[in-house]
Short mmCIF file of C-alpha atoms in Angstrom, two decimals:
data_model
loop_
_atom_site.label_atom_id
_atom_site.label_comp_id
_atom_site.label_asym_id
_atom_site.label_seq_id
_atom_site.Cartn_x
_atom_site.Cartn_y
_atom_site.Cartn_z
CA MET A 1 -2.76 -1.60 -3.06
CA TYR A 2 -3.91 -2.03 0.53
CA ALA A 3 -5.01 -5.65 0.12
CA ALA A 4 -1.52 -6.58 -1.03
CA LEU A 5 0.15 -4.50 1.69
CA TYR A 6 -1.80 -5.80 4.68
CA GLY A 7 -1.99 -9.37 3.42
CA SER A 8 1.79 -9.53 3.10
CA LEU A 9 2.60 -7.76 6.36
CA PHE A 10 0.23 -10.05 8.25
CA PHE A 11 2.30 -13.09 7.30
CA MET A 12 5.69 -11.38 7.09
CA ALA A 13 5.81 -10.78 10.84
CA GLN A 14 4.85 -14.40 11.45
CA PHE A 15 7.51 -15.65 9.03
CA LEU A 16 10.22 -13.78 10.91
CA GLN A 17 9.12 -15.43 14.15
CA THR A 18 8.09 -18.91 13.01
CA VAL A 19 10.84 -19.60 10.48
CA LEU A 20 13.71 -17.28 11.41
CA GLY A 21 13.14 -17.63 15.14
CA ALA A 22 12.85 -13.93 15.98
CA GLY A 23 10.95 -12.76 19.05
CA PRO A 24 8.05 -10.32 18.72
CA MET A 25 10.20 -7.24 19.41
CA THR A 26 12.98 -8.42 17.12
CA ALA A 27 10.50 -9.19 14.35
CA GLY A 28 9.09 -5.68 14.63
CA LEU A 29 12.56 -4.19 14.36
CA GLN A 30 13.38 -6.43 11.41
CA LEU A 31 10.40 -4.95 9.53
CA VAL A 32 11.91 -1.45 9.76
CA PRO A 33 13.55 -1.65 6.29
CA TRP A 34 10.03 -2.12 4.89
CA THR A 35 8.24 0.54 6.95
CA ALA A 36 10.93 3.21 7.41
CA THR A 37 10.93 4.04 3.71
CA VAL A 38 7.73 6.02 4.25
CA THR A 39 9.71 8.74 6.05
CA VAL A 40 11.89 9.32 2.98
CA VAL A 41 9.88 8.31 -0.09
CA ALA A 42 6.38 9.51 0.86
CA PRO A 43 7.29 13.21 1.29
CA ALA A 44 9.15 13.18 -2.03
CA ALA A 45 6.22 11.48 -3.78
CA GLY A 46 3.78 13.95 -2.24
CA ALA A 47 5.82 16.84 -3.61
CA LEU A 48 6.03 15.25 -7.07
CA VAL A 49 2.38 14.26 -7.48
CA ASN A 50 1.20 17.79 -8.28
CA ARG A 51 3.85 18.08 -11.00
CA VAL A 52 3.78 14.69 -12.70
CA GLY A 53 0.31 13.47 -11.71
CA ALA A 54 -0.85 10.51 -9.69
CA ARG A 55 -0.83 7.97 -12.51
CA PRO A 56 2.95 7.41 -12.97
CA LEU A 57 3.66 7.44 -9.25
CA THR A 58 0.87 5.00 -8.44
CA ALA A 59 1.75 2.62 -11.27
CA ALA A 60 5.49 2.74 -10.56
CA GLY A 61 5.01 2.41 -6.82
CA LEU A 62 2.74 -0.61 -7.05
CA THR A 63 5.10 -2.20 -9.56
CA LEU A 64 7.97 -1.85 -7.08
CA GLN A 65 5.80 -3.26 -4.31
CA GLY A 66 4.86 -6.22 -6.50
CA ILE A 67 8.51 -6.88 -7.36
CA GLY A 68 9.53 -6.74 -3.71
CA MET A 69 6.76 -9.08 -2.57
CA GLY A 70 7.42 -11.53 -5.38
CA TRP A 71 11.11 -11.51 -4.51
CA ILE A 72 10.35 -12.31 -0.87
CA GLY A 73 8.03 -15.11 -1.95
CA LEU A 74 10.83 -16.65 -4.02
CA VAL A 75 13.63 -16.50 -1.43
CA ALA A 76 11.55 -17.31 1.66
CA GLY A 77 12.27 -20.77 3.03
CA PRO A 78 13.54 -22.61 6.10
CA SER A 79 17.12 -21.91 5.05
CA ALA A 80 16.56 -18.22 4.33
CA ALA A 81 18.55 -15.66 6.29
CA TYR A 82 17.32 -12.24 7.31
CA PRO A 83 19.81 -10.34 5.08
CA ASP A 84 18.22 -12.07 2.07
CA LEU A 85 14.97 -10.21 2.84
CA VAL A 86 16.31 -6.69 3.37
CA ALA A 87 16.60 -5.62 -0.27
CA PRO A 88 13.12 -6.81 -1.32
CA MET A 89 11.63 -5.24 1.82
CA VAL A 90 13.20 -1.89 0.94
CA ILE A 91 11.92 -2.15 -2.65
CA ALA A 92 8.39 -3.05 -1.52
CA GLY A 93 8.40 -0.33 1.14
CA ALA A 94 9.62 2.33 -1.29
CA GLY A 95 6.93 1.29 -3.74
CA ILE A 96 4.00 1.54 -1.34
CA SER A 97 5.40 4.79 0.09
CA MET A 98 5.32 6.19 -3.43
CA ALA A 99 1.87 4.90 -4.35
CA MET A 100 -0.05 5.82 -1.17
CA PRO A 101 0.21 9.63 -1.32
CA ALA A 102 -0.37 9.59 -5.07
CA ALA A 103 -3.55 7.52 -4.77
CA GLN A 104 -4.85 9.59 -1.87
CA THR A 105 -4.23 12.81 -3.79
CA ALA A 106 -6.02 11.40 -6.82
CA VAL A 107 -9.08 10.58 -4.71
CA ILE A 108 -9.22 14.02 -3.10
CA ASN A 109 -8.65 15.85 -6.39
CA SER A 110 -11.45 13.94 -8.12
CA VAL A 111 -14.24 15.70 -6.21
CA ALA A 112 -15.35 19.23 -5.51
CA ALA A 113 -14.09 20.87 -2.34
CA ARG A 114 -17.40 20.41 -0.53
CA GLU A 115 -17.23 16.64 -1.18
CA ILE A 116 -13.70 16.08 0.14
CA GLY A 117 -14.93 14.81 3.50
CA LYS A 118 -17.19 12.23 1.87
CA ALA A 119 -14.45 11.13 -0.54
CA SER A 120 -11.97 10.74 2.31
CA GLY A 121 -14.47 8.71 4.32
CA VAL A 122 -15.23 6.38 1.43
CA PHE A 123 -11.52 5.98 0.70
CA ASN A 124 -10.75 5.07 4.31
CA ALA A 125 -13.66 2.62 4.47
CA LEU A 126 -12.48 0.89 1.29
CA ARG A 127 -8.93 0.80 2.66
CA GLN A 128 -10.12 -1.09 5.74
CA PHE A 129 -12.18 -3.46 3.60
CA ALA A 130 -9.17 -4.06 1.35
CA ALA A 131 -7.02 -4.87 4.38
CA VAL A 132 -9.48 -7.53 5.54
CA LEU A 133 -9.81 -8.91 2.01
CA GLY A 134 -6.05 -9.09 1.52
CA VAL A 135 -5.51 -10.97 4.77
CA ALA A 136 -8.37 -13.36 3.95
CA VAL A 137 -7.04 -14.13 0.46
CA ALA A 138 -3.47 -14.57 1.70
CA ALA A 139 -4.68 -16.82 4.52
CA ALA A 140 -6.66 -18.96 2.08
CA VAL A 141 -3.57 -19.50 -0.09
CA PHE A 142 -1.37 -20.09 2.95
CA THR A 143 -3.76 -22.70 4.34
CA ALA A 144 -4.07 -24.48 1.00
CA GLU A 145 -0.29 -24.74 0.52
CA GLY A 146 1.13 -24.99 4.04
CA GLY A 147 0.47 -24.55 7.74
CA TYR A 148 1.93 -23.77 11.14
CA GLY A 149 3.29 -27.23 11.93
CA THR A 150 6.97 -26.68 11.09
CA ALA A 151 9.22 -24.07 9.52
CA ARG A 152 9.00 -26.02 6.27
CA THR A 153 5.21 -26.15 6.18
CA PHE A 154 5.00 -22.46 7.08
CA SER A 155 7.40 -21.58 4.27
CA ASP A 156 5.40 -23.75 1.87
CA GLY A 157 2.35 -21.59 2.51
CA PHE A 158 4.13 -18.27 2.98
CA GLY A 159 5.91 -18.24 -0.38
CA PRO A 160 2.76 -18.66 -2.55
CA ALA A 161 0.84 -16.20 -0.36
CA LEU A 162 3.49 -13.49 -0.82
CA THR A 163 3.75 -14.23 -4.52
CA LEU A 164 -0.01 -13.78 -4.88
CA MET A 165 0.15 -10.49 -2.97
CA GLY A 166 2.86 -9.38 -5.38
CA ALA A 167 0.66 -10.30 -8.32
CA LEU A 168 -2.22 -8.37 -6.73
CA SER A 169 0.02 -5.33 -6.41
CA LEU A 170 1.00 -5.61 -10.08
CA ALA A 171 -2.71 -5.76 -10.96
CA GLY A 172 -3.09 -2.51 -9.02
CA ALA A 173 -0.24 -1.01 -11.02
CA LEU A 174 -2.04 -1.96 -14.23
CA ALA A 175 -5.23 -0.33 -12.95
CA GLY A 176 -3.19 2.75 -12.03
CA LEU A 177 -2.31 3.26 -15.69
CA PHE A 178 -5.95 4.19 -16.28
CA MET A 179 -6.00 6.95 -13.68
CA PRO A 180 -6.52 10.51 -14.97
CA GLY A 181 -3.37 12.14 -16.25
CA PRO A 182 -2.20 15.65 -15.29
CA ASP A 183 -4.25 17.36 -18.04
CA ARG A 184 -7.48 15.66 -17.10
CA ALA A 185 -6.76 16.10 -13.41
CA ALA A 186 -6.40 19.83 -14.01
CA ARG A 187 -9.81 19.94 -15.70
CA THR A 188 -11.41 18.02 -12.85
CA SER A 189 -9.58 19.70 -9.97
CA PRO A 190 -11.72 20.56 -6.97
CA ALA A 191 -13.69 23.73 -7.29
CA GLN A 192 -12.93 26.55 -4.92
CA PRO A 193 -15.32 26.69 -1.98
CA VAL A 194 -18.12 29.14 -2.39
CA PRO A 195 -17.77 31.87 0.26
CA TRP A 196 -20.64 32.53 2.59
CA PRO A 197 -22.48 35.74 1.70
CA ALA A 198 -21.45 38.65 3.86
CA PRO A 199 -24.13 39.74 6.32
CA GLU A 200 -26.09 42.76 5.26
CA PRO A 201 -25.30 45.84 7.33
CA THR A 202 -27.92 46.69 9.90
CA ARG A 203 -29.67 50.00 9.62
#
C-alpha cells in the first residue's frame, strides 16, 4: 500500500513539472485531486470499518488505487494534458483514503490493548520502510526505461514506473483478501485493559 503510494507520488510531482511545465507551487496544487480525497473518504471508511471489517475496505481501496495508477501510467506522455490526469488521481486518492484507515484499524485490533503501542510503532516503521522501497523500485524502473533528458524520455520512464506501482497496489489488494473477516476480528479484538488494584485502606 505505502510502497505504491510513495513511489507514485515521488514521480508524479516531477512529471507535472518536467513534462507539463508546472512550477513547484502549481504542481503541488495540481496534486490536490489526489490528496484532498482523504478529507471525504477516510472519515467514511473509518466509520464503516467497524461494521463491515477491514478486509473489503482494504481490498477495494487498493484495487481503486491500482486502477488509478495504471490509468495514469497509460495516459502519461509528452502530449498529455492535466485534465487527462484528474479522474485517475481522484480514483487513486479515494482508494488509498479507503484502505489506510482500514489497514491501521486491522493492525490495532489484532493485538491486546497493552500491545497497541508496540503494534503502532512497528506499523509506522514498516510504513517508512515501504515508502523507501517503493521509491527505490519506481526509480529503478524509471532509470531503466527513461531519464530526465527530455519530456519524452521522462515520460518513457514515468509510464512504466506508475504502471508497476499500480500492479503493486493490486498485489496489496490481493493480500488484503486474506485479512481477518469481521467474525474473526471479533474473536481477536483487543482485550480490555486490566485495572490497577485499588490501594488497600490504611488503618
